[in-house]
Coordinates of C-alpha atoms in Angstrom, one line a residue:
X21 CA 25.3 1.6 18.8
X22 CA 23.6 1.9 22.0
X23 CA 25.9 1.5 25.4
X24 CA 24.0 -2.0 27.3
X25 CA 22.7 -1.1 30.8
X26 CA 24.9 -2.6 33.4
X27 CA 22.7 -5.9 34.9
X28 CA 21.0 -4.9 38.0
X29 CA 20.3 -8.4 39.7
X30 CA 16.8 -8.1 41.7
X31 CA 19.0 -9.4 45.0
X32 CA 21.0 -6.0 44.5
X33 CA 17.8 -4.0 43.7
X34 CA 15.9 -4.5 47.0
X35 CA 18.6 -5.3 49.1
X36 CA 21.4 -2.8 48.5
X37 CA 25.2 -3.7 47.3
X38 CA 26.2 -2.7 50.8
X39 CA 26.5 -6.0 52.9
X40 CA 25.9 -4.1 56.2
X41 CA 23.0 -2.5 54.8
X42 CA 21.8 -5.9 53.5
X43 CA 21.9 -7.4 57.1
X44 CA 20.1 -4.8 58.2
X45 CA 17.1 -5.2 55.9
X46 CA 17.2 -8.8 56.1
X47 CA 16.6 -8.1 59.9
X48 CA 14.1 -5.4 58.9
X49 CA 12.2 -8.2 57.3
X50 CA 12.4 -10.9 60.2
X51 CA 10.4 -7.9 62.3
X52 CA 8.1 -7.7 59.2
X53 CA 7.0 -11.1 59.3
X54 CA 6.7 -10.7 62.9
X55 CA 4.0 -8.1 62.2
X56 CA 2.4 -9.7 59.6
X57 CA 2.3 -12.7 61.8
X58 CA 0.5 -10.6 64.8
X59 CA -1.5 -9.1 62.0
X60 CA -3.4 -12.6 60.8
X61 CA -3.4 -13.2 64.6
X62 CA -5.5 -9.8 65.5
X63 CA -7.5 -10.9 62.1
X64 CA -8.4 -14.1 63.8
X65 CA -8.8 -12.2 67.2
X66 CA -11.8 -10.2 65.6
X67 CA -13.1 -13.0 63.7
X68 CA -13.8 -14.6 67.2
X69 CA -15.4 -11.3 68.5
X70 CA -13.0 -10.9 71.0
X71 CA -11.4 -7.5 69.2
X72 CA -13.0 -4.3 67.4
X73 CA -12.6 -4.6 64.2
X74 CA -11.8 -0.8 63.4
X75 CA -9.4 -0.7 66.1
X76 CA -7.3 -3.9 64.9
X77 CA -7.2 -2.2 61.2
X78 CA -5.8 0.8 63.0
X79 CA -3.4 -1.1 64.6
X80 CA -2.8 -3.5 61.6
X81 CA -2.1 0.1 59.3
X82 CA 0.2 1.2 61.7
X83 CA 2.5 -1.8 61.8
X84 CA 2.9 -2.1 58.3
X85 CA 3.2 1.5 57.5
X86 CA 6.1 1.5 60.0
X87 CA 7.9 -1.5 58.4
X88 CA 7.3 0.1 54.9
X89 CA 8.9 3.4 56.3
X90 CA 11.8 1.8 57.9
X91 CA 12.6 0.0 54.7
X92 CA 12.5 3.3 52.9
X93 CA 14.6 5.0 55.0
X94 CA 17.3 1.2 54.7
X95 CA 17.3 1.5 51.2
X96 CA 17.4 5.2 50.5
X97 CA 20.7 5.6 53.1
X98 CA 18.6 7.7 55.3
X99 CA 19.9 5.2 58.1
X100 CA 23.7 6.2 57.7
X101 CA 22.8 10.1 58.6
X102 CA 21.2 8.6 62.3
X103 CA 23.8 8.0 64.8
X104 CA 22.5 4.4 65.4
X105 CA 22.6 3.0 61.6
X106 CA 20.4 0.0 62.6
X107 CA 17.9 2.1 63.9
X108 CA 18.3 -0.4 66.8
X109 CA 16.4 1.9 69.4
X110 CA 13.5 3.4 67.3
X111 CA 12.6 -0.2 66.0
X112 CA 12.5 -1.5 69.6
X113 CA 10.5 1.4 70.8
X114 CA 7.8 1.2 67.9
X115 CA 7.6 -2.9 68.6
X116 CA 6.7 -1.8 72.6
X117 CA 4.3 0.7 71.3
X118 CA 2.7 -1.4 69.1
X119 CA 2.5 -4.3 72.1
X120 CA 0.9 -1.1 74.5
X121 CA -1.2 -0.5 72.1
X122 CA -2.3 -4.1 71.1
X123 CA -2.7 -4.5 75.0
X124 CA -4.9 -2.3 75.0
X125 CA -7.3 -3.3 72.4
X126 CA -7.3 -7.0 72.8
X127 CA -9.1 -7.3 75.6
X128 CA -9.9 -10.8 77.4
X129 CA -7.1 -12.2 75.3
X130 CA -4.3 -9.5 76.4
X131 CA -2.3 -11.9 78.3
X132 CA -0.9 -13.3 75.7
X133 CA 0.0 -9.9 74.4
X134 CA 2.5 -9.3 77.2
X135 CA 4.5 -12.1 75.5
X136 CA 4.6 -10.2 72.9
X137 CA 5.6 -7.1 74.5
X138 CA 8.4 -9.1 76.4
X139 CA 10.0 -10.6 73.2
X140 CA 10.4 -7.3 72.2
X141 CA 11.9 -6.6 75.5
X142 CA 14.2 -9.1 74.8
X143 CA 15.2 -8.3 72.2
X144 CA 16.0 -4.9 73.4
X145 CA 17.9 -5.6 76.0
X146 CA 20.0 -7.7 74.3
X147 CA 20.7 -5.0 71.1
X148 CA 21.0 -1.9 73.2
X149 CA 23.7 -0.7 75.6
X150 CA 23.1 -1.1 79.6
X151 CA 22.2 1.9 80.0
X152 CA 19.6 2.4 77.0
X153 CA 18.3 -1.4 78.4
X154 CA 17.7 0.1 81.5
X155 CA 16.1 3.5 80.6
X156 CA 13.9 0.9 77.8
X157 CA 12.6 -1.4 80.8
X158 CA 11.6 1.5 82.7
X159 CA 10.1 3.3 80.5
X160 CA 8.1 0.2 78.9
X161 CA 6.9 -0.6 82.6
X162 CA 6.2 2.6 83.3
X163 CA 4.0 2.9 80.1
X164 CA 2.9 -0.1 81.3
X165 CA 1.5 1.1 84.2
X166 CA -0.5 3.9 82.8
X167 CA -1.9 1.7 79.9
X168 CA -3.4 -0.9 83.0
X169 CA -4.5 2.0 84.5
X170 CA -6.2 3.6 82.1
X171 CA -8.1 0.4 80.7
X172 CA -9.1 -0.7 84.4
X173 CA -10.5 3.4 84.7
X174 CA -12.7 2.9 81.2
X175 CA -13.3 -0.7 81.5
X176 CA -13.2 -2.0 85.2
X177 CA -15.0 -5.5 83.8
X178 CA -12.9 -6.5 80.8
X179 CA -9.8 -5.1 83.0
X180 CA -10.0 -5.9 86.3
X181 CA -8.1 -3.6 88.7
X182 CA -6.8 -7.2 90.5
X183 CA -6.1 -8.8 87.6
X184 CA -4.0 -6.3 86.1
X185 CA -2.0 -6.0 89.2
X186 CA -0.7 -9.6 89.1
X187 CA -0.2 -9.0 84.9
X188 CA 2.0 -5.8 85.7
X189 CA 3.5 -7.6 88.5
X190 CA 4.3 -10.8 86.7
X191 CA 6.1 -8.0 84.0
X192 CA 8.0 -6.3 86.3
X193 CA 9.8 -9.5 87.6
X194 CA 10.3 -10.9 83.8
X195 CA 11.7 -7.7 82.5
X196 CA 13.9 -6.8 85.7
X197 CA 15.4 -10.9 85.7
X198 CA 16.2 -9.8 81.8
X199 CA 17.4 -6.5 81.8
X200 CA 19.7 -7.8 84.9
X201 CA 20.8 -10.6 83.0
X202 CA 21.7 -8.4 79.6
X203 CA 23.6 -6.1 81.7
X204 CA 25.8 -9.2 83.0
X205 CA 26.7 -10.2 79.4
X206 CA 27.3 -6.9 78.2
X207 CA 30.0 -6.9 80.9
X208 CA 30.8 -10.2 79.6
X209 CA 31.0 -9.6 76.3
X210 CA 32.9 -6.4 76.9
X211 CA 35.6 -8.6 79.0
X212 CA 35.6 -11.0 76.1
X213 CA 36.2 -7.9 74.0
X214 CA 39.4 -6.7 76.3
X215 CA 40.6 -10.3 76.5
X216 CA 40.3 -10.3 72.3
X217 CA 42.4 -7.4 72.0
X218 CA 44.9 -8.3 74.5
X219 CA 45.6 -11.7 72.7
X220 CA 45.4 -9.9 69.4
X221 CA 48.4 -8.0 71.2
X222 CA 50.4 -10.5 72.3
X223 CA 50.7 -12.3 69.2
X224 CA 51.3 -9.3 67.8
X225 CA 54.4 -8.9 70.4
X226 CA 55.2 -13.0 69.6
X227 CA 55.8 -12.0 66.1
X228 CA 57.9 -8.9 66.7
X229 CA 59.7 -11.1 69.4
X230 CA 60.1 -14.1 66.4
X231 CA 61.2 -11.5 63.6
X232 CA 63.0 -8.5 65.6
X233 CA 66.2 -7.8 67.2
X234 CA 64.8 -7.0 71.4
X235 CA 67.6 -4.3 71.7
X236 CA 67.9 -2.5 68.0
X237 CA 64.1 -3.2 66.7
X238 CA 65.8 -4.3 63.3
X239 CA 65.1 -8.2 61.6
X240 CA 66.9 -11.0 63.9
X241 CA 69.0 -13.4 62.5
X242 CA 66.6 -16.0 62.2
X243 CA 64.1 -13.6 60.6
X244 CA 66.7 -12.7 58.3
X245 CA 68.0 -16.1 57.3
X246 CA 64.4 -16.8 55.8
X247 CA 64.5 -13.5 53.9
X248 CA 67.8 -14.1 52.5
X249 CA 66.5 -17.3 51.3
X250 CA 63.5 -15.4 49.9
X251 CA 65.7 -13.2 47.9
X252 CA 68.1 -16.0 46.3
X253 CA 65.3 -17.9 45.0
X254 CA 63.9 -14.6 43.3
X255 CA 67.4 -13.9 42.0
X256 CA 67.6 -17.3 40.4
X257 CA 64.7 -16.2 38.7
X258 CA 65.7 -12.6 37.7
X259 CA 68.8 -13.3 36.9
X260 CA 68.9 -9.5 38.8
X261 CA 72.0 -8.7 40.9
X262 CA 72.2 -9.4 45.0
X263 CA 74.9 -8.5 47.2
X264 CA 75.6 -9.6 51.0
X265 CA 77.5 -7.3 53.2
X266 CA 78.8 -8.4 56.8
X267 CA 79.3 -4.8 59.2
X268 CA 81.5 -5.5 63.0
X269 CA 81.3 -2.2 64.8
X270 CA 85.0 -1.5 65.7
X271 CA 86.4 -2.2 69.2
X272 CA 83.3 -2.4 70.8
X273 CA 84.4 -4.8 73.7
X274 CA 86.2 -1.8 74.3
X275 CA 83.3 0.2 74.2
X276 CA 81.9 -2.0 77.1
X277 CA 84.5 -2.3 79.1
X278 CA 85.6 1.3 79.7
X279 CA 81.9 2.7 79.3
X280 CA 79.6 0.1 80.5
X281 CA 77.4 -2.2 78.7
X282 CA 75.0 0.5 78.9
X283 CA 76.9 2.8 76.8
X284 CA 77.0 -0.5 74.1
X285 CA 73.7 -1.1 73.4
X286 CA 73.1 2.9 72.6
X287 CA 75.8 2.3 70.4
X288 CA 74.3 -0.9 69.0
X289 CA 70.8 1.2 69.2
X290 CA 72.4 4.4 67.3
X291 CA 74.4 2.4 64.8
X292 CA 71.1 0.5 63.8
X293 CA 69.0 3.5 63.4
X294 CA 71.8 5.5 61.2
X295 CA 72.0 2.3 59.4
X296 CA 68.5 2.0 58.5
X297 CA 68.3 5.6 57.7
X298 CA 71.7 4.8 55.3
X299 CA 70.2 2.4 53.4
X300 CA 67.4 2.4 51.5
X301 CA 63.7 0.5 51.6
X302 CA 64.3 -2.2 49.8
X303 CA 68.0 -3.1 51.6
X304 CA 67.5 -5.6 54.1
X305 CA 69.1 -5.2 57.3
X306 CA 69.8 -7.1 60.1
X307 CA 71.7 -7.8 63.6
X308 CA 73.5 -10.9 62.8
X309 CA 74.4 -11.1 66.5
X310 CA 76.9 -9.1 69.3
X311 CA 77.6 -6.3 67.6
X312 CA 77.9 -7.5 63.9
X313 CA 75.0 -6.5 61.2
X314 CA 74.0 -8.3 57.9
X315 CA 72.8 -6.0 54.9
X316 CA 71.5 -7.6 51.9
X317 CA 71.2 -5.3 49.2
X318 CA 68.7 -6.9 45.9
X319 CA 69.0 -5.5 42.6
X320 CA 72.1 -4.3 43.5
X321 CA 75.4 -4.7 41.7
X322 CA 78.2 -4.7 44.4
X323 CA 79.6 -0.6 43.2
X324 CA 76.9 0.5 44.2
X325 CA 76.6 -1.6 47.6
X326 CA 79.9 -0.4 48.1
X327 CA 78.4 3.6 47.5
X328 CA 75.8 2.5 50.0
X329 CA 78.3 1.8 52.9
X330 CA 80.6 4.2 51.9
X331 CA 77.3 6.6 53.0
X332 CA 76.9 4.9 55.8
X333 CA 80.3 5.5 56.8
X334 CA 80.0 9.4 56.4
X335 CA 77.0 9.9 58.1
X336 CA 78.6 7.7 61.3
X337 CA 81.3 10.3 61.3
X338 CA 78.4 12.9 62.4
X339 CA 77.2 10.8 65.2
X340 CA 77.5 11.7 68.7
X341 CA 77.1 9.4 71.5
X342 CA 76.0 11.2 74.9
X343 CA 77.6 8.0 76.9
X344 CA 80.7 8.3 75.2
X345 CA 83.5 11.1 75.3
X346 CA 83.1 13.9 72.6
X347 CA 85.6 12.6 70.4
X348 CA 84.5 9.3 70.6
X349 CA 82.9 7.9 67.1
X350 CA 81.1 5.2 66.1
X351 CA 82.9 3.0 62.8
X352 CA 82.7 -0.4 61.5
X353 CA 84.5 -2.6 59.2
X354 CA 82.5 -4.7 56.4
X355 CA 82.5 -7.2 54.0
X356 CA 81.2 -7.3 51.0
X357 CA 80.2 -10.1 48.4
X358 CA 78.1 -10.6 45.2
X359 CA 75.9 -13.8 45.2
X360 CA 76.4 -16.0 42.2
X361 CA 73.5 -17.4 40.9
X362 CA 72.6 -20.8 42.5
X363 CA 75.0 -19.9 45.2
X364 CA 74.0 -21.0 48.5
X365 CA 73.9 -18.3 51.2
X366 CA 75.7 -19.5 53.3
X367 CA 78.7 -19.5 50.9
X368 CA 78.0 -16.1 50.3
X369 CA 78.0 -14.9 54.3
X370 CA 80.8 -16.6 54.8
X371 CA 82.9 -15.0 52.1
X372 CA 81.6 -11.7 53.4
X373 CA 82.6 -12.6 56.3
X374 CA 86.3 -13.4 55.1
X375 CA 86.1 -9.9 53.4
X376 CA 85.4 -8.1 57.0
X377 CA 88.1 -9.7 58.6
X378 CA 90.5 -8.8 56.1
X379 CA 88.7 -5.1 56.8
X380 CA 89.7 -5.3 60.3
X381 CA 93.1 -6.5 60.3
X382 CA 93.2 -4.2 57.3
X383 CA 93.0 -1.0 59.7
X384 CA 89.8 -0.9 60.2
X385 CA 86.8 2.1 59.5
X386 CA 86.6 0.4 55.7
X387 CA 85.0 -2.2 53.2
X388 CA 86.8 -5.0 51.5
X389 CA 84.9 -6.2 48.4
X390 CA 85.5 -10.2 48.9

């Protein structure tokens, strides 16, 4: 049997499946019925006798010929190969041509044209970067210039030198007050920008602050407490194995009061780090506060827990501290607990915590399964 088409919806068809391209053509079209709209004016123009009616057609082909080309090059993905996507500066530079050129041709009713040209100003201005604003308003009053000139040369009655003067006069105020203002809310906009970011930023930091130990970079207690809770719910579910550890780095008071506090957190910096290398991903770890540390170890039955700090032990034996005297290593004594089903947590901590004791008054440097 024959494989059905996949439904192309017209929507899709004209507009693209590619929402950025779709805004683009739907502002495509707001300048086409811009044109359009001029067109039926310059129709209406030349119905009055106050425009040649070859040189509106002209005009009238171009405008549409241009919309029809930009589309294609929208729709075909032309646009992507053009540093400026939106063809932002080649739309606004064919819309001031056209006004030029409609200027030109209009005659006693080219006043009203320079509306024209200034909405496209506008629009410019406000699109473009400073600097492409600025070389735009130039150049448009430059051309401009030239175009006044040129019809008060060839026409001196239906352009009057005088009255030309005042319309390029009035233009050059209108478009030097706009450009001026589009620069100042580009800068605004780019301080809104900075001001965006930085907030984006500092919430980021509020959140690290909320969920992270300042000192070690590892979960916080609080942080921790949540995720532990997390995890017992999911075990109640799984029915999957979950065990709690509690880890007190050995006579650290020591640590601080012959080395400095300085020497104490590296160790609390170092012991974290080899820690979090020890474990694996999925092993939650965290500093429980001073210099003890919580592990919580899911889907884990407590041998191999055990095997997990039993590593970490090892690879602490390797560890050398550059505040502390060469023979000087880092050890801790833990405690370690299954969670029973239904158990609340804090049960579970504290018989860890029980265990580590016993692993501290025990010697030391070990784990006691509690």
């Amino acid at each position: 049997s024959a494989v059905p088409s996949p439904h192309v919806s017209v929507r899709s068809l004209l507009l693209s499946d590619d929402p950025a391209q779709q805004t683009r053509i739907g502002i495509w079209a707001v300048g086409t019925i811009s044109y359009v709209l001029y067109s039926l004016i310059q129709a209406l123009q030349v119905s009055l006798g106050l425009m040649d009616l070859r040189e509106s057609n002209l005009l009238i082909a171009a405008m549409l010929s241009s919309t029809v080309c930009s589309y294609a090059v929208y729709r075909s993905g032309l646009n992507h190969r053009i540093g400026d996507a939106s063809l932002t500066y080649a739309q606004v530079v064919l819309g001031l041509a056209f006004g030029l050129w409609s200027y030109a041709i209009t005659g006693a009713a080219r006043g009203a044209v320079l509306m024209i040209i200034m909405s496209s100003v506008v629009y410019g201005v406000f699109s473009l970067r400073p600097a492409q604003a600025r070389r735009m308003t130039l150049g448009t009053l430059g051309a401009l210039a030239l175009v006044m000139l040129w019809r008060s040369h060839a026409d001196p009655e239906g352009y009057p030198p005088a009255v030309e003067t005042v319309h390029f006069l009035f233009a050059a105020v209108v478009m030097t007050v706009i450009t001026r203002l589009s620069v100042h809310l580009s800068h605004l906009r780019a301080k809104l920008g900075r001001q965006a970011r930085e907030l984006k930023e500092a919430m980021e930091q509020l959140r690290l602050l909320a969920t992270r130990d300042e000192l070690t970079q590892i979960h916080n207690r609080r942080h921790m407490t949540e995720l532990m809770t997390i995890q017992c719910r999911q075990q109640e579910r799984s029915r999957a194995p979950l065990c709690v550890a509690l880890l007190d780095i050995d006579l650290f008071k020591r640590i601080n009061d012959t080395w400095g506090h300085h020497a104490g957190d590296v160790v609390l910096q170092r012991f974290a780090r080899v820690a979090g290398e020890a474990l694996r991903a999925s092993d939650l770890l965290c500093r429980w506060g001073g210099e003890e540390f919580l592990v919580m170890f899911p889907d884990t039955p407590t041998e191999q827990a055990a095997l997990a700090l039993a590593r970490l032990h090892a690879q602490l034996r390797e560890v050398r501290i550059d505040d502390l005297p060469p023979d000087e290593r880092i050890t801790f004594s833990a405690g370690l607990t299954a969670v029973q089903p239904g158990e609340a947590i804090e049960a579970a901590t504290e018989r860890a915590d029980q265990a580590m004791y016993r692993a501290k008054t025990g010697g030391r440097n070990q784990t006691v399964v509690g």
